[in-house]
């Protein structure tokens, strides 16, 4: 295996650990994970009532999240997915998208920040948070990213900052 491929696999692995941490936080805060298919399935409120005794069709949980949720089309007109989409957070009636960007060593993740920001600001149907951590970003990258916050990009947090924020807002 080449040195570059080894670095790529390590980056994917550490990114997966960061996403698993977010998943764990959401579950501990009372959110239920659904598949994209289950989250998108249309169920009328009539079908969800107990009077029909259709126990195979359960109502959707009031607090849920979905990994790799399709949020629409990107600024390039391609399918766009949020790392996580949360429904049921008190301050976010239209949902909340979470983007997790982990960069432990120098690489290209911070070069993708402008693309991510433009998609959030112009294409996401709901507000979003970015969790960016790992310490490998180029100097100034996180500062620039935080400066991009607006109505749709609510904030940029490190993993520790997100944990504190989630205790208050999720």
Short mmCIF file of N, CA and C in Angstrom, two decimals:
data_model
loop_
_atom_site.label_atom_id
_atom_site.label_comp_id
_atom_site.label_asym_id
_atom_site.label_seq_id
_atom_site.Cartn_x
_atom_site.Cartn_y
_atom_site.Cartn_z
N UNK A 1 0.85 -1.17 0.00
CA UNK A 1 0.00 0.00 0.00
C UNK A 1 0.90 1.24 0.00
N UNK A 2 0.53 2.20 -0.82
CA UNK A 2 1.33 3.42 -0.91
C UNK A 2 1.19 4.24 0.37
N UNK A 3 2.18 5.10 0.58
CA UNK A 3 2.16 6.00 1.75
C UNK A 3 0.92 6.90 1.71
N UNK A 4 0.60 7.45 0.52
CA UNK A 4 -0.55 8.35 0.39
C UNK A 4 -1.86 7.61 0.68
N UNK A 5 -1.99 6.37 0.20
CA UNK A 5 -3.21 5.60 0.45
C UNK A 5 -3.34 5.30 1.94
N UNK A 6 -2.22 5.01 2.61
CA UNK A 6 -2.23 4.78 4.05
C UNK A 6 -2.70 6.01 4.80
N UNK A 7 -2.23 7.18 4.39
CA UNK A 7 -2.68 8.43 5.02
C UNK A 7 -4.17 8.64 4.80
N UNK A 8 -4.64 8.32 3.60
CA UNK A 8 -6.05 8.49 3.28
C UNK A 8 -6.91 7.58 4.15
N UNK A 9 -6.49 6.34 4.33
CA UNK A 9 -7.25 5.40 5.17
C UNK A 9 -7.27 5.85 6.63
N UNK A 10 -6.13 6.38 7.13
CA UNK A 10 -6.10 6.90 8.50
C UNK A 10 -7.05 8.09 8.65
N UNK A 11 -7.06 8.96 7.65
CA UNK A 11 -7.94 10.14 7.70
C UNK A 11 -9.40 9.71 7.72
N UNK A 12 -9.74 8.72 6.88
CA UNK A 12 -11.12 8.21 6.88
C UNK A 12 -11.46 7.61 8.24
N UNK A 13 -10.51 6.90 8.83
CA UNK A 13 -10.75 6.24 10.11
C UNK A 13 -10.97 7.26 11.22
N UNK A 14 -10.12 8.28 11.30
CA UNK A 14 -10.27 9.28 12.35
C UNK A 14 -11.53 10.12 12.12
N UNK A 15 -11.88 10.37 10.85
CA UNK A 15 -13.13 11.06 10.55
C UNK A 15 -14.33 10.25 10.99
N UNK A 16 -14.25 8.94 10.81
CA UNK A 16 -15.33 8.05 11.24
C UNK A 16 -15.48 8.07 12.76
N UNK A 17 -14.35 8.14 13.46
CA UNK A 17 -14.40 8.21 14.93
C UNK A 17 -15.08 9.51 15.36
N UNK A 18 -14.78 10.61 14.69
CA UNK A 18 -15.43 11.89 15.02
C UNK A 18 -16.93 11.79 14.77
N UNK A 19 -17.34 11.19 13.65
CA UNK A 19 -18.77 11.04 13.36
C UNK A 19 -19.43 10.10 14.36
N UNK A 20 -18.73 9.05 14.77
CA UNK A 20 -19.28 8.13 15.77
C UNK A 20 -19.48 8.85 17.11
N UNK A 21 -18.59 9.78 17.43
CA UNK A 21 -18.72 10.57 18.66
C UNK A 21 -19.99 11.43 18.59
N UNK A 22 -20.21 12.08 17.45
CA UNK A 22 -21.42 12.90 17.28
C UNK A 22 -22.66 12.02 17.39
N UNK A 23 -22.63 10.87 16.74
CA UNK A 23 -23.77 9.93 16.79
C UNK A 23 -24.07 9.55 18.25
N UNK A 24 -23.03 9.26 19.01
CA UNK A 24 -23.19 8.89 20.42
C UNK A 24 -23.80 10.03 21.23
N UNK A 25 -23.35 11.25 20.99
CA UNK A 25 -23.89 12.42 21.69
C UNK A 25 -25.38 12.56 21.39
N UNK A 26 -25.75 12.42 20.14
CA UNK A 26 -27.16 12.56 19.77
C UNK A 26 -28.03 11.50 20.44
N UNK A 27 -27.55 10.27 20.45
CA UNK A 27 -28.30 9.18 21.08
C UNK A 27 -28.45 9.44 22.58
N UNK A 28 -27.37 9.87 23.22
CA UNK A 28 -27.43 10.15 24.66
C UNK A 28 -28.35 11.33 24.97
N UNK A 29 -28.54 12.23 24.00
CA UNK A 29 -29.45 13.37 24.20
C UNK A 29 -30.89 12.99 23.86
N UNK A 30 -31.15 11.72 23.55
CA UNK A 30 -32.52 11.26 23.34
C UNK A 30 -32.99 11.22 21.90
N UNK A 31 -32.08 11.38 20.96
CA UNK A 31 -32.45 11.31 19.55
C UNK A 31 -32.36 9.87 19.06
N UNK A 32 -33.28 9.51 18.17
CA UNK A 32 -33.33 8.16 17.61
C UNK A 32 -32.80 8.23 16.18
N UNK A 33 -31.89 7.32 15.84
CA UNK A 33 -31.35 7.31 14.48
C UNK A 33 -32.30 6.56 13.55
N UNK A 34 -32.60 7.20 12.43
CA UNK A 34 -33.40 6.57 11.38
C UNK A 34 -32.58 6.47 10.11
N UNK A 35 -32.91 5.52 9.28
CA UNK A 35 -32.29 5.45 7.96
C UNK A 35 -32.90 6.56 7.10
N UNK A 36 -32.23 6.89 6.02
CA UNK A 36 -32.76 7.89 5.10
C UNK A 36 -34.14 7.45 4.60
N UNK A 37 -34.26 6.19 4.27
CA UNK A 37 -35.53 5.66 3.77
C UNK A 37 -36.65 5.85 4.79
N UNK A 38 -36.40 5.48 6.03
CA UNK A 38 -37.43 5.62 7.06
C UNK A 38 -37.77 7.08 7.34
N UNK A 39 -36.77 7.94 7.31
CA UNK A 39 -37.01 9.36 7.59
C UNK A 39 -37.83 10.02 6.49
N UNK A 40 -37.67 9.57 5.27
CA UNK A 40 -38.37 10.19 4.16
C UNK A 40 -39.75 9.60 3.90
N UNK A 41 -40.01 8.47 4.50
CA UNK A 41 -41.31 7.82 4.27
C UNK A 41 -42.43 8.72 4.78
N UNK A 42 -43.39 8.93 3.95
CA UNK A 42 -44.54 9.76 4.32
C UNK A 42 -45.55 8.91 5.07
N UNK A 43 -45.87 9.32 6.30
CA UNK A 43 -46.91 8.64 7.05
C UNK A 43 -47.91 9.68 7.52
N UNK A 44 -49.15 9.51 7.18
CA UNK A 44 -50.15 10.47 7.62
C UNK A 44 -50.40 10.28 9.11
N UNK A 45 -50.86 11.32 9.76
CA UNK A 45 -51.13 11.22 11.20
C UNK A 45 -52.25 10.23 11.48
N UNK A 46 -53.15 10.02 10.53
CA UNK A 46 -54.23 9.05 10.73
C UNK A 46 -53.64 7.65 10.85
N UNK A 47 -52.67 7.33 10.01
CA UNK A 47 -52.05 6.00 10.05
C UNK A 47 -51.28 5.78 11.34
N UNK A 48 -50.88 6.87 11.99
CA UNK A 48 -50.07 6.74 13.19
C UNK A 48 -50.91 6.59 14.46
N UNK A 49 -52.20 6.75 14.39
CA UNK A 49 -53.01 6.69 15.60
C UNK A 49 -53.22 5.26 16.05
N UNK A 50 -53.33 5.09 17.35
CA UNK A 50 -53.48 3.75 17.93
C UNK A 50 -54.85 3.15 17.65
N UNK A 51 -55.85 3.97 17.33
CA UNK A 51 -57.18 3.41 17.15
C UNK A 51 -57.25 2.43 15.98
N UNK A 52 -56.32 2.53 15.05
CA UNK A 52 -56.30 1.58 13.93
C UNK A 52 -55.55 0.31 14.29
N UNK A 53 -54.87 0.31 15.40
CA UNK A 53 -54.14 -0.86 15.90
C UNK A 53 -53.18 -1.46 14.88
N UNK A 54 -52.61 -0.61 14.05
CA UNK A 54 -51.61 -1.08 13.10
C UNK A 54 -50.25 -0.89 13.75
N UNK A 55 -49.88 -1.83 14.59
CA UNK A 55 -48.66 -1.68 15.38
C UNK A 55 -47.39 -1.86 14.55
N UNK A 56 -47.52 -2.37 13.34
CA UNK A 56 -46.34 -2.49 12.48
C UNK A 56 -45.89 -1.11 12.00
N UNK A 57 -46.80 -0.16 11.98
CA UNK A 57 -46.46 1.20 11.54
C UNK A 57 -46.44 2.09 12.77
N UNK A 58 -45.28 2.31 13.28
CA UNK A 58 -45.14 3.13 14.48
C UNK A 58 -44.97 4.59 14.09
N UNK A 59 -45.40 5.50 14.96
CA UNK A 59 -45.17 6.92 14.67
C UNK A 59 -43.68 7.23 14.70
N UNK A 60 -43.32 8.23 13.92
CA UNK A 60 -41.93 8.66 13.94
C UNK A 60 -41.61 9.27 15.30
N UNK A 61 -40.40 9.06 15.78
CA UNK A 61 -40.02 9.69 17.06
C UNK A 61 -40.02 11.21 16.92
N UNK A 62 -40.26 11.89 18.02
CA UNK A 62 -40.29 13.36 17.97
C UNK A 62 -38.88 13.94 17.90
N UNK A 63 -37.88 13.16 18.28
CA UNK A 63 -36.47 13.60 18.21
C UNK A 63 -35.71 12.53 17.44
N UNK A 64 -35.26 12.89 16.25
CA UNK A 64 -34.58 11.91 15.42
C UNK A 64 -33.39 12.53 14.70
N UNK A 65 -32.52 11.66 14.19
CA UNK A 65 -31.44 12.11 13.33
C UNK A 65 -31.18 11.07 12.26
N UNK A 66 -30.61 11.56 11.16
CA UNK A 66 -30.31 10.71 10.01
C UNK A 66 -28.90 11.04 9.56
N UNK A 67 -28.09 10.02 9.33
CA UNK A 67 -26.73 10.21 8.80
C UNK A 67 -26.79 10.23 7.27
N UNK A 68 -25.93 11.03 6.67
CA UNK A 68 -25.84 11.16 5.22
C UNK A 68 -27.20 11.46 4.60
N UNK A 69 -27.83 12.50 5.13
CA UNK A 69 -29.17 12.89 4.70
C UNK A 69 -29.10 13.76 3.45
N UNK A 70 -29.88 13.43 2.41
CA UNK A 70 -29.88 14.25 1.19
C UNK A 70 -30.61 15.58 1.43
N UNK A 71 -29.88 16.68 1.28
CA UNK A 71 -30.47 17.99 1.55
C UNK A 71 -30.82 18.75 0.28
N UNK A 72 -30.52 18.20 -0.87
CA UNK A 72 -30.84 18.89 -2.12
C UNK A 72 -29.70 18.80 -3.10
N UNK A 73 -29.56 19.88 -3.89
CA UNK A 73 -28.48 19.93 -4.88
C UNK A 73 -27.43 20.94 -4.44
N UNK A 74 -26.19 20.63 -4.76
CA UNK A 74 -25.06 21.49 -4.41
C UNK A 74 -25.00 22.69 -5.33
N UNK A 75 -24.07 23.58 -5.06
CA UNK A 75 -23.85 24.74 -5.92
C UNK A 75 -23.44 24.31 -7.33
N UNK A 76 -22.99 23.07 -7.49
CA UNK A 76 -22.64 22.52 -8.80
C UNK A 76 -23.80 21.76 -9.43
N UNK A 77 -24.95 21.71 -8.76
CA UNK A 77 -26.09 20.99 -9.28
C UNK A 77 -26.04 19.49 -9.06
N UNK A 78 -25.18 19.05 -8.16
CA UNK A 78 -25.03 17.62 -7.85
C UNK A 78 -25.73 17.29 -6.54
N UNK A 79 -26.03 16.01 -6.31
CA UNK A 79 -26.65 15.63 -5.03
C UNK A 79 -25.79 16.07 -3.85
N UNK A 80 -26.45 16.57 -2.82
CA UNK A 80 -25.77 17.11 -1.65
C UNK A 80 -26.29 16.42 -0.40
N UNK A 81 -25.37 15.96 0.44
CA UNK A 81 -25.72 15.23 1.65
C UNK A 81 -25.11 15.90 2.86
N UNK A 82 -25.89 16.01 3.94
CA UNK A 82 -25.37 16.49 5.22
C UNK A 82 -24.87 15.28 6.00
N UNK A 83 -23.78 15.45 6.75
CA UNK A 83 -23.29 14.34 7.57
C UNK A 83 -24.38 13.85 8.51
N UNK A 84 -25.09 14.80 9.14
CA UNK A 84 -26.22 14.46 10.00
C UNK A 84 -27.31 15.50 9.81
N UNK A 85 -28.56 15.05 9.90
CA UNK A 85 -29.70 15.94 9.92
C UNK A 85 -30.49 15.60 11.18
N UNK A 86 -30.78 16.62 11.97
CA UNK A 86 -31.46 16.44 13.26
C UNK A 86 -32.84 17.08 13.18
N UNK A 87 -33.83 16.37 13.68
CA UNK A 87 -35.18 16.90 13.78
C UNK A 87 -35.63 16.79 15.24
N UNK A 88 -36.23 17.85 15.74
CA UNK A 88 -36.74 17.84 17.11
C UNK A 88 -35.94 18.69 18.08
N UNK A 89 -34.91 19.36 17.60
CA UNK A 89 -34.15 20.28 18.46
C UNK A 89 -35.02 21.52 18.70
N UNK A 90 -35.20 21.91 19.96
CA UNK A 90 -36.14 22.99 20.30
C UNK A 90 -35.93 24.30 19.53
N UNK A 91 -34.70 24.68 19.29
CA UNK A 91 -34.44 25.97 18.64
C UNK A 91 -34.43 25.89 17.11
N UNK A 92 -34.68 24.70 16.55
CA UNK A 92 -34.55 24.51 15.11
C UNK A 92 -35.75 23.75 14.54
N UNK A 93 -36.90 24.44 14.40
CA UNK A 93 -38.12 23.75 13.95
C UNK A 93 -38.02 23.16 12.55
N UNK A 94 -37.15 23.70 11.70
CA UNK A 94 -36.98 23.17 10.35
C UNK A 94 -35.89 22.12 10.26
N UNK A 95 -35.34 21.75 11.40
CA UNK A 95 -34.25 20.79 11.42
C UNK A 95 -32.91 21.50 11.53
N UNK A 96 -31.87 20.72 11.73
CA UNK A 96 -30.51 21.23 11.87
C UNK A 96 -29.56 20.24 11.22
N UNK A 97 -28.71 20.75 10.35
CA UNK A 97 -27.70 19.90 9.71
C UNK A 97 -26.39 20.04 10.48
N UNK A 98 -25.68 18.93 10.59
CA UNK A 98 -24.34 18.93 11.19
C UNK A 98 -23.35 18.44 10.16
N UNK A 99 -22.27 19.17 10.01
CA UNK A 99 -21.17 18.75 9.14
C UNK A 99 -19.95 18.54 10.02
N UNK A 100 -19.34 17.37 9.92
CA UNK A 100 -18.20 17.01 10.75
C UNK A 100 -16.95 16.95 9.88
N UNK A 101 -15.99 17.80 10.17
CA UNK A 101 -14.75 17.85 9.39
C UNK A 101 -13.58 17.68 10.35
N UNK A 102 -12.93 16.54 10.26
CA UNK A 102 -11.81 16.21 11.14
C UNK A 102 -10.54 16.18 10.31
N UNK A 103 -9.54 16.93 10.72
CA UNK A 103 -8.26 16.94 10.03
C UNK A 103 -7.16 16.89 11.07
N UNK A 104 -6.56 15.71 11.20
CA UNK A 104 -5.55 15.48 12.22
C UNK A 104 -4.16 15.88 11.76
N UNK A 105 -3.90 15.77 10.47
CA UNK A 105 -2.61 16.17 9.92
C UNK A 105 -2.87 17.04 8.70
N UNK A 106 -1.83 17.71 8.23
CA UNK A 106 -2.03 18.60 7.09
C UNK A 106 -2.59 17.80 5.92
N UNK A 107 -3.48 18.43 5.21
CA UNK A 107 -4.14 17.75 4.10
C UNK A 107 -5.06 18.71 3.38
N UNK A 108 -6.09 18.16 2.77
CA UNK A 108 -6.93 18.98 1.90
C UNK A 108 -8.30 19.33 2.48
N UNK A 109 -8.61 18.88 3.69
CA UNK A 109 -9.95 19.16 4.22
C UNK A 109 -10.21 20.66 4.28
N UNK A 110 -9.24 21.43 4.75
CA UNK A 110 -9.50 22.87 4.87
C UNK A 110 -9.62 23.55 3.51
N UNK A 111 -9.08 22.94 2.45
CA UNK A 111 -9.26 23.49 1.11
C UNK A 111 -10.70 23.35 0.64
N UNK A 112 -11.44 22.44 1.25
CA UNK A 112 -12.84 22.21 0.89
C UNK A 112 -13.80 23.08 1.70
N UNK A 113 -13.30 23.84 2.66
CA UNK A 113 -14.17 24.68 3.48
C UNK A 113 -15.00 25.67 2.66
N UNK A 114 -14.42 26.38 1.67
CA UNK A 114 -15.25 27.34 0.92
C UNK A 114 -16.43 26.67 0.21
N UNK A 115 -16.21 25.48 -0.36
CA UNK A 115 -17.30 24.73 -1.02
C UNK A 115 -18.38 24.38 -0.01
N UNK A 116 -17.97 23.92 1.16
CA UNK A 116 -18.92 23.57 2.21
C UNK A 116 -19.73 24.79 2.64
N UNK A 117 -19.06 25.90 2.87
CA UNK A 117 -19.73 27.13 3.32
C UNK A 117 -20.74 27.61 2.28
N UNK A 118 -20.34 27.64 1.02
CA UNK A 118 -21.26 28.11 -0.03
C UNK A 118 -22.48 27.20 -0.13
N UNK A 119 -22.28 25.90 0.00
CA UNK A 119 -23.42 24.99 -0.02
C UNK A 119 -24.35 25.24 1.16
N UNK A 120 -23.79 25.41 2.34
CA UNK A 120 -24.62 25.67 3.52
C UNK A 120 -25.38 26.98 3.36
N UNK A 121 -24.70 28.02 2.92
CA UNK A 121 -25.33 29.33 2.83
C UNK A 121 -26.37 29.43 1.72
N UNK A 122 -26.20 28.66 0.65
CA UNK A 122 -27.08 28.83 -0.51
C UNK A 122 -27.97 27.63 -0.83
N UNK A 123 -27.66 26.46 -0.32
CA UNK A 123 -28.38 25.25 -0.75
C UNK A 123 -29.07 24.49 0.37
N UNK A 124 -28.61 24.64 1.60
CA UNK A 124 -29.21 23.86 2.69
C UNK A 124 -30.58 24.41 3.03
N UNK A 125 -31.57 23.53 3.21
CA UNK A 125 -32.92 23.98 3.52
C UNK A 125 -33.14 24.29 5.00
N UNK A 126 -32.09 24.12 5.79
CA UNK A 126 -32.20 24.35 7.23
C UNK A 126 -30.86 24.88 7.73
N UNK A 127 -30.83 25.44 8.94
CA UNK A 127 -29.57 25.90 9.51
C UNK A 127 -28.58 24.74 9.68
N UNK A 128 -27.30 25.08 9.78
CA UNK A 128 -26.27 24.06 9.92
C UNK A 128 -25.19 24.51 10.89
N UNK A 129 -24.56 23.52 11.51
CA UNK A 129 -23.37 23.72 12.33
C UNK A 129 -22.24 22.95 11.67
N UNK A 130 -21.04 23.47 11.78
CA UNK A 130 -19.86 22.72 11.36
C UNK A 130 -19.06 22.39 12.61
N UNK A 131 -18.71 21.13 12.75
CA UNK A 131 -17.81 20.69 13.81
C UNK A 131 -16.48 20.40 13.13
N UNK A 132 -15.50 21.25 13.35
CA UNK A 132 -14.19 21.14 12.69
C UNK A 132 -13.13 21.02 13.76
N UNK A 133 -12.36 19.95 13.71
CA UNK A 133 -11.37 19.71 14.75
C UNK A 133 -10.27 18.80 14.23
N UNK A 134 -9.36 18.47 15.09
CA UNK A 134 -8.26 17.58 14.76
C UNK A 134 -6.90 18.25 14.82
N UNK A 135 -6.88 19.58 14.69
CA UNK A 135 -5.63 20.31 14.82
C UNK A 135 -4.76 20.36 13.58
N UNK A 136 -5.16 19.73 12.48
CA UNK A 136 -4.32 19.69 11.29
C UNK A 136 -4.63 20.74 10.25
N UNK A 137 -5.57 21.62 10.53
CA UNK A 137 -5.92 22.64 9.55
C UNK A 137 -4.79 23.64 9.41
N UNK A 138 -4.74 24.26 8.26
CA UNK A 138 -3.73 25.29 8.03
C UNK A 138 -4.02 26.49 8.94
N UNK A 139 -2.98 27.24 9.29
CA UNK A 139 -3.20 28.43 10.12
C UNK A 139 -4.21 29.36 9.45
N UNK A 140 -5.15 29.82 10.21
CA UNK A 140 -6.16 30.74 9.70
C UNK A 140 -7.40 30.09 9.12
N UNK A 141 -7.36 28.79 8.84
CA UNK A 141 -8.51 28.13 8.20
C UNK A 141 -9.74 28.13 9.11
N UNK A 142 -9.56 27.76 10.38
CA UNK A 142 -10.71 27.76 11.29
C UNK A 142 -11.21 29.17 11.57
N UNK A 143 -10.28 30.11 11.67
CA UNK A 143 -10.68 31.50 11.88
C UNK A 143 -11.53 31.98 10.70
N UNK A 144 -11.08 31.69 9.48
CA UNK A 144 -11.86 32.06 8.29
C UNK A 144 -13.23 31.40 8.32
N UNK A 145 -13.24 30.11 8.65
CA UNK A 145 -14.49 29.36 8.67
C UNK A 145 -15.48 29.96 9.68
N UNK A 146 -15.00 30.30 10.86
CA UNK A 146 -15.87 30.90 11.88
C UNK A 146 -16.41 32.26 11.42
N UNK A 147 -15.62 33.00 10.67
CA UNK A 147 -16.06 34.30 10.17
C UNK A 147 -17.19 34.20 9.14
N UNK A 148 -17.43 33.02 8.61
CA UNK A 148 -18.47 32.85 7.58
C UNK A 148 -19.86 32.63 8.17
N UNK A 149 -19.96 32.53 9.49
CA UNK A 149 -21.27 32.28 10.12
C UNK A 149 -22.27 33.35 9.69
N UNK A 150 -23.49 32.87 9.40
CA UNK A 150 -24.59 33.76 9.03
C UNK A 150 -25.89 33.10 9.47
N UNK A 151 -27.00 33.48 8.89
CA UNK A 151 -28.29 32.92 9.32
C UNK A 151 -28.36 31.42 9.11
N UNK A 152 -27.77 30.89 8.05
CA UNK A 152 -27.85 29.45 7.79
C UNK A 152 -26.67 28.69 8.38
N UNK A 153 -25.50 29.27 8.39
CA UNK A 153 -24.35 28.65 9.06
C UNK A 153 -24.32 29.23 10.47
N UNK A 154 -24.95 28.51 11.38
CA UNK A 154 -25.17 29.02 12.74
C UNK A 154 -23.85 29.26 13.47
N UNK A 155 -22.94 28.28 13.40
CA UNK A 155 -21.67 28.40 14.11
C UNK A 155 -20.72 27.32 13.64
N UNK A 156 -19.46 27.52 13.99
CA UNK A 156 -18.41 26.52 13.76
C UNK A 156 -17.81 26.22 15.12
N UNK A 157 -17.81 24.94 15.49
CA UNK A 157 -17.33 24.51 16.79
C UNK A 157 -16.25 23.45 16.66
N UNK A 158 -15.37 23.42 17.67
CA UNK A 158 -14.52 22.25 17.84
C UNK A 158 -15.40 21.15 18.44
N UNK A 159 -14.89 19.96 18.52
CA UNK A 159 -15.67 18.87 19.10
C UNK A 159 -16.05 19.17 20.55
N UNK A 160 -15.09 19.69 21.33
CA UNK A 160 -15.37 20.02 22.73
C UNK A 160 -16.43 21.13 22.83
N UNK A 161 -16.34 22.14 21.97
CA UNK A 161 -17.33 23.22 21.98
C UNK A 161 -18.72 22.68 21.60
N UNK A 162 -18.76 21.75 20.64
CA UNK A 162 -20.04 21.16 20.25
C UNK A 162 -20.65 20.38 21.41
N UNK A 163 -19.83 19.65 22.14
CA UNK A 163 -20.34 18.89 23.29
C UNK A 163 -21.00 19.83 24.30
N UNK A 164 -20.35 20.95 24.59
CA UNK A 164 -20.92 21.93 25.52
C UNK A 164 -22.20 22.54 24.94
N UNK A 165 -22.17 22.89 23.66
CA UNK A 165 -23.34 23.47 23.01
C UNK A 165 -24.51 22.49 23.03
N UNK A 166 -24.25 21.23 22.75
CA UNK A 166 -25.33 20.23 22.70
C UNK A 166 -26.00 20.05 24.06
N UNK A 167 -25.24 20.21 25.13
CA UNK A 167 -25.84 20.11 26.47
C UNK A 167 -26.87 21.21 26.72
N UNK A 168 -26.70 22.35 26.08
CA UNK A 168 -27.62 23.47 26.26
C UNK A 168 -28.74 23.51 25.22
N UNK A 169 -28.48 23.03 24.01
CA UNK A 169 -29.41 23.26 22.90
C UNK A 169 -30.05 22.01 22.30
N UNK A 170 -29.57 20.86 22.65
CA UNK A 170 -30.18 19.65 22.10
C UNK A 170 -30.86 18.91 23.23
#
